[in-house]
Amino acid sequence: VNGGLITSIKNCYVTDGNVWSSDLQLGGIIGSAKNTEIENVYYTGKLVGSTNESCNVGGIVGLIESDEVYINNVVSLASSLKGGMVSPISPKTTGEYKKKLITFGTNMYASNAIEVVGGTVDPELGDLAASYKKPLSDLQKRSFYEGIGWDFVNVWSYPEGTLYPVLKFKEGDVSRLET
């Protein structure tokens, strides 16, 4: 996504994704982000890219290309990540953006059960989710998502028997998609 203004990816998720690419940027939610706000999202599934060092594989974003990228309240539940540069959140930023990402990112969580196959993490950036890794069982509770500010009154629901939140219209009112 390369918006002239800030582009917003908010309140969305991918479940059981199997994303494969031999190209450069691969992310569970977005491959490459510039001038983008990413908020209240999660990804579950596998991400497999080339083991070439220029292939960036992130559980949420593959590559961050500007200091106008804001990442808030995201959860990476990928089962495995494979690529040249890998991270549960985002493995690579370019230029001066490395220092600013930590300032613009809040509540970035990842399962501590993610399998990382090959790959390295940008040594200047480190693992963005390292201090936010949680047991998978903690990330499968409504109280966790409420605690980081997800809106369960208007936007999200947590139907009985599900492992993760769903958007309210997915509870059964699919007709809202057609209007």
mmCIF file of C-alpha atoms in Angstrom:
data_model
loop_
_atom_site.group_PDB
_atom_site.id
_atom_site.type_symbol
_atom_site.label_atom_id
_atom_site.label_comp_id
_atom_site.label_asym_id
_atom_site.label_seq_id
_atom_site.Cartn_x
_atom_site.Cartn_y
_atom_site.Cartn_z
ATOM 1 C CA VAL A 1 0.000 0.000 0.000
ATOM 2 C CA ASN A 2 1.454 3.329 -0.988
ATOM 3 C CA GLY A 3 -1.024 6.029 -0.150
ATOM 4 C CA GLY A 4 -0.396 9.713 -0.811
ATOM 5 C CA LEU A 5 -2.285 10.338 2.391
ATOM 6 C CA ILE A 6 -2.483 7.835 5.216
ATOM 7 C CA THR A 7 -4.139 4.607 4.082
ATOM 8 C CA SER A 8 -5.925 2.719 6.860
ATOM 9 C CA ILE A 9 -6.162 -1.031 7.398
ATOM 10 C CA LYS A 10 -8.354 -1.386 10.446
ATOM 11 C CA ASN A 11 -10.464 -4.099 12.079
ATOM 12 C CA CYS A 12 -9.602 -7.001 9.803
ATOM 13 C CA TYR A 13 -8.104 -10.462 9.990
ATOM 14 C CA VAL A 14 -6.906 -13.411 7.952
ATOM 15 C CA THR A 15 -7.476 -16.915 9.293
ATOM 16 C CA ASP A 16 -5.732 -20.078 8.127
ATOM 17 C CA GLY A 17 -3.844 -18.143 5.464
ATOM 18 C CA ASN A 18 -1.238 -19.901 3.357
ATOM 19 C CA VAL A 19 0.724 -17.113 1.728
ATOM 20 C CA TRP A 20 3.531 -18.154 -0.621
ATOM 21 C CA SER A 21 5.759 -15.889 -2.680
ATOM 22 C CA SER A 22 9.120 -15.977 -4.416
ATOM 23 C CA ASP A 23 9.083 -12.180 -4.657
ATOM 24 C CA LEU A 24 10.465 -9.611 -2.231
ATOM 25 C CA GLN A 25 7.853 -8.555 0.370
ATOM 26 C CA LEU A 26 5.436 -10.888 2.082
ATOM 27 C CA GLY A 27 3.173 -10.109 5.046
ATOM 28 C CA GLY A 28 0.167 -11.693 6.703
ATOM 29 C CA ILE A 29 -1.822 -8.467 6.317
ATOM 30 C CA ILE A 30 0.256 -6.434 3.828
ATOM 31 C CA GLY A 31 3.494 -7.020 1.905
ATOM 32 C CA SER A 32 4.829 -3.463 1.821
ATOM 33 C CA ALA A 33 3.541 -0.433 3.731
ATOM 34 C CA LYS A 34 4.145 3.259 3.123
ATOM 35 C CA ASN A 35 1.955 5.992 4.667
ATOM 36 C CA THR A 36 -0.224 3.338 6.268
ATOM 37 C CA GLU A 37 -2.066 2.898 9.563
ATOM 38 C CA ILE A 38 -2.587 -0.715 10.635
ATOM 39 C CA GLU A 39 -4.822 -1.202 13.657
ATOM 40 C CA ASN A 40 -6.807 -4.005 15.317
ATOM 41 C CA VAL A 41 -5.725 -6.810 12.974
ATOM 42 C CA TYR A 42 -4.540 -10.386 13.310
ATOM 43 C CA TYR A 43 -3.187 -13.123 11.071
ATOM 44 C CA THR A 44 -3.222 -16.916 11.472
ATOM 45 C CA GLY A 45 -1.571 -19.322 9.044
ATOM 46 C CA LYS A 46 1.739 -19.865 7.238
ATOM 47 C CA LEU A 47 3.931 -17.368 5.396
ATOM 48 C CA VAL A 48 6.566 -18.842 3.075
ATOM 49 C CA GLY A 49 8.917 -16.764 0.980
ATOM 50 C CA SER A 50 12.231 -17.207 -0.756
ATOM 51 C CA THR A 51 15.230 -17.736 1.529
ATOM 52 C CA ASN A 52 17.043 -15.014 -0.424
ATOM 53 C CA GLU A 53 18.052 -12.299 2.084
ATOM 54 C CA SER A 54 16.102 -9.672 0.106
ATOM 55 C CA CYS A 55 12.818 -11.547 0.742
ATOM 56 C CA ASN A 56 11.163 -9.990 3.812
ATOM 57 C CA VAL A 57 8.510 -12.087 5.558
ATOM 58 C CA GLY A 58 6.515 -10.576 8.423
ATOM 59 C CA GLY A 59 3.554 -11.925 10.328
ATOM 60 C CA ILE A 60 1.815 -8.551 9.833
ATOM 61 C CA VAL A 61 3.952 -6.471 7.370
ATOM 62 C CA GLY A 62 6.771 -7.573 5.043
ATOM 63 C CA LEU A 63 8.499 -4.190 4.640
ATOM 64 C CA ILE A 64 7.922 -0.775 6.194
ATOM 65 C CA GLU A 65 8.956 1.952 3.745
ATOM 66 C CA SER A 66 8.232 5.225 5.545
ATOM 67 C CA ASP A 67 8.048 6.797 8.961
ATOM 68 C CA GLU A 68 4.341 7.371 8.349
ATOM 69 C CA VAL A 69 3.452 3.768 9.212
ATOM 70 C CA TYR A 70 1.567 3.283 12.473
ATOM 71 C CA ILE A 71 1.082 -0.229 13.833
ATOM 72 C CA ASN A 72 -1.270 -0.544 16.796
ATOM 73 C CA ASN A 73 -3.116 -3.404 18.495
ATOM 74 C CA VAL A 74 -1.913 -6.146 16.124
ATOM 75 C CA VAL A 75 -1.509 -9.854 16.824
ATOM 76 C CA SER A 76 0.605 -12.255 14.780
ATOM 77 C CA LEU A 77 -0.631 -15.801 15.218
ATOM 78 C CA ALA A 78 1.275 -17.242 12.258
ATOM 79 C CA SER A 79 2.111 -20.906 12.718
ATOM 80 C CA SER A 80 5.334 -20.563 10.703
ATOM 81 C CA LEU A 81 7.452 -17.955 8.932
ATOM 82 C CA LYS A 82 10.065 -18.736 6.277
ATOM 83 C CA GLY A 83 12.123 -16.245 4.289
ATOM 84 C CA GLY A 84 15.377 -14.336 4.006
ATOM 85 C CA MET A 85 14.504 -11.783 6.734
ATOM 86 C CA VAL A 86 11.692 -12.818 9.083
ATOM 87 C CA SER A 87 9.814 -11.482 12.110
ATOM 88 C CA PRO A 88 6.411 -12.049 13.734
ATOM 89 C CA ILE A 89 5.510 -8.374 13.111
ATOM 90 C CA SER A 90 7.799 -6.842 10.421
ATOM 91 C CA PRO A 91 11.385 -7.877 9.707
ATOM 92 C CA LYS A 92 12.606 -4.863 7.786
ATOM 93 C CA THR A 93 12.337 -1.133 7.478
ATOM 94 C CA THR A 94 14.360 1.097 5.209
ATOM 95 C CA GLY A 95 16.504 4.121 6.023
ATOM 96 C CA GLU A 96 15.741 6.232 9.093
ATOM 97 C CA TYR A 97 12.391 4.539 9.713
ATOM 98 C CA LYS A 98 13.969 1.915 11.967
ATOM 99 C CA LYS A 99 14.271 4.274 14.925
ATOM 100 C CA LYS A 100 10.772 5.692 14.511
ATOM 101 C CA LEU A 101 8.850 2.420 14.259
ATOM 102 C CA ILE A 102 9.071 1.672 17.955
ATOM 103 C CA THR A 103 7.563 5.106 18.682
ATOM 104 C CA PHE A 104 4.698 4.588 16.241
ATOM 105 C CA GLY A 105 3.954 1.007 17.206
ATOM 106 C CA THR A 106 1.965 -0.004 20.275
ATOM 107 C CA ASN A 107 0.489 -3.292 21.429
ATOM 108 C CA MET A 108 2.271 -5.480 18.848
ATOM 109 C CA TYR A 109 1.866 -9.083 20.012
ATOM 110 C CA ALA A 110 2.913 -12.458 18.672
ATOM 111 C CA SER A 111 2.455 -16.056 19.678
ATOM 112 C CA ASN A 112 5.538 -17.566 21.261
ATOM 113 C CA ALA A 113 4.741 -20.754 19.295
ATOM 114 C CA ILE A 114 5.620 -19.311 15.858
ATOM 115 C CA GLU A 115 8.053 -21.578 14.017
ATOM 116 C CA VAL A 116 10.762 -19.589 12.248
ATOM 117 C CA VAL A 117 12.389 -21.503 9.392
ATOM 118 C CA GLY A 118 15.716 -20.052 8.261
ATOM 119 C CA GLY A 119 15.991 -16.329 7.847
ATOM 120 C CA THR A 120 17.456 -13.606 9.991
ATOM 121 C CA VAL A 121 16.116 -10.492 11.693
ATOM 122 C CA ASP A 122 17.469 -7.054 10.774
ATOM 123 C CA PRO A 123 20.094 -6.524 13.532
ATOM 124 C CA GLU A 124 19.337 -2.783 13.766
ATOM 125 C CA LEU A 125 15.615 -3.384 14.166
ATOM 126 C CA GLY A 126 15.596 -6.548 16.233
ATOM 127 C CA ASP A 127 12.486 -8.605 16.804
ATOM 128 C CA LEU A 128 9.693 -6.050 17.234
ATOM 129 C CA ALA A 129 7.509 -8.546 19.023
ATOM 130 C CA ALA A 130 10.213 -9.984 21.312
ATOM 131 C CA SER A 131 8.897 -8.274 24.440
ATOM 132 C CA TYR A 132 5.293 -8.931 23.451
ATOM 133 C CA LYS A 133 5.433 -12.658 22.806
ATOM 134 C CA LYS A 134 2.658 -14.470 24.619
ATOM 135 C CA PRO A 135 1.587 -18.079 25.006
ATOM 136 C CA LEU A 136 -0.913 -19.006 22.304
ATOM 137 C CA SER A 137 -3.497 -19.843 24.974
ATOM 138 C CA ASP A 138 -3.383 -16.209 26.226
ATOM 139 C CA LEU A 139 -4.028 -14.957 22.692
ATOM 140 C CA GLN A 140 -7.141 -17.128 22.447
ATOM 141 C CA LYS A 141 -9.097 -15.210 25.100
ATOM 142 C CA ARG A 142 -11.538 -12.364 24.625
ATOM 143 C CA SER A 143 -10.102 -10.614 27.690
ATOM 144 C CA PHE A 144 -6.736 -10.235 25.934
ATOM 145 C CA TYR A 145 -8.274 -8.333 22.999
ATOM 146 C CA GLU A 146 -10.458 -6.243 25.310
ATOM 147 C CA GLY A 147 -7.312 -5.375 27.247
ATOM 148 C CA ILE A 148 -5.644 -3.856 24.177
ATOM 149 C CA GLY A 149 -8.748 -1.835 23.297
ATOM 150 C CA TRP A 150 -10.634 -3.824 20.645
ATOM 151 C CA ASP A 151 -14.281 -2.688 20.440
ATOM 152 C CA PHE A 152 -16.562 -5.600 21.359
ATOM 153 C CA VAL A 153 -19.654 -3.391 21.500
ATOM 154 C CA ASN A 154 -19.730 -2.207 17.886
ATOM 155 C CA VAL A 155 -17.098 -4.024 15.825
ATOM 156 C CA TRP A 156 -15.916 -7.374 17.180
ATOM 157 C CA SER A 157 -17.511 -10.433 18.726
ATOM 158 C CA TYR A 158 -16.151 -13.617 20.256
ATOM 159 C CA PRO A 159 -18.691 -16.372 19.550
ATOM 160 C CA GLU A 160 -18.634 -19.349 21.867
ATOM 161 C CA GLY A 161 -16.411 -22.130 20.562
ATOM 162 C CA THR A 162 -14.143 -19.893 18.464
ATOM 163 C CA LEU A 163 -10.442 -19.368 19.091
ATOM 164 C CA TYR A 164 -10.234 -15.747 17.939
ATOM 165 C CA PRO A 165 -12.449 -12.669 17.545
ATOM 166 C CA VAL A 166 -14.563 -12.166 14.432
ATOM 167 C CA LEU A 167 -16.164 -9.067 12.988
ATOM 168 C CA LYS A 168 -19.776 -8.727 14.109
ATOM 169 C CA PHE A 169 -21.220 -9.080 10.600
ATOM 170 C CA LYS A 170 -19.472 -12.463 10.306
ATOM 171 C CA GLU A 171 -21.594 -13.806 13.168
ATOM 172 C CA GLY A 172 -24.323 -14.646 10.711
ATOM 173 C CA ASP A 173 -25.541 -11.430 9.104
ATOM 174 C CA VAL A 174 -23.740 -11.856 5.793
ATOM 175 C CA SER A 175 -26.432 -9.796 4.034
ATOM 176 C CA ARG A 176 -24.678 -6.645 5.311
ATOM 177 C CA LEU A 177 -21.877 -7.392 2.836
ATOM 178 C CA GLU A 178 -24.227 -7.080 -0.136
ATOM 179 C CA THR A 179 -25.617 -3.601 0.629
#
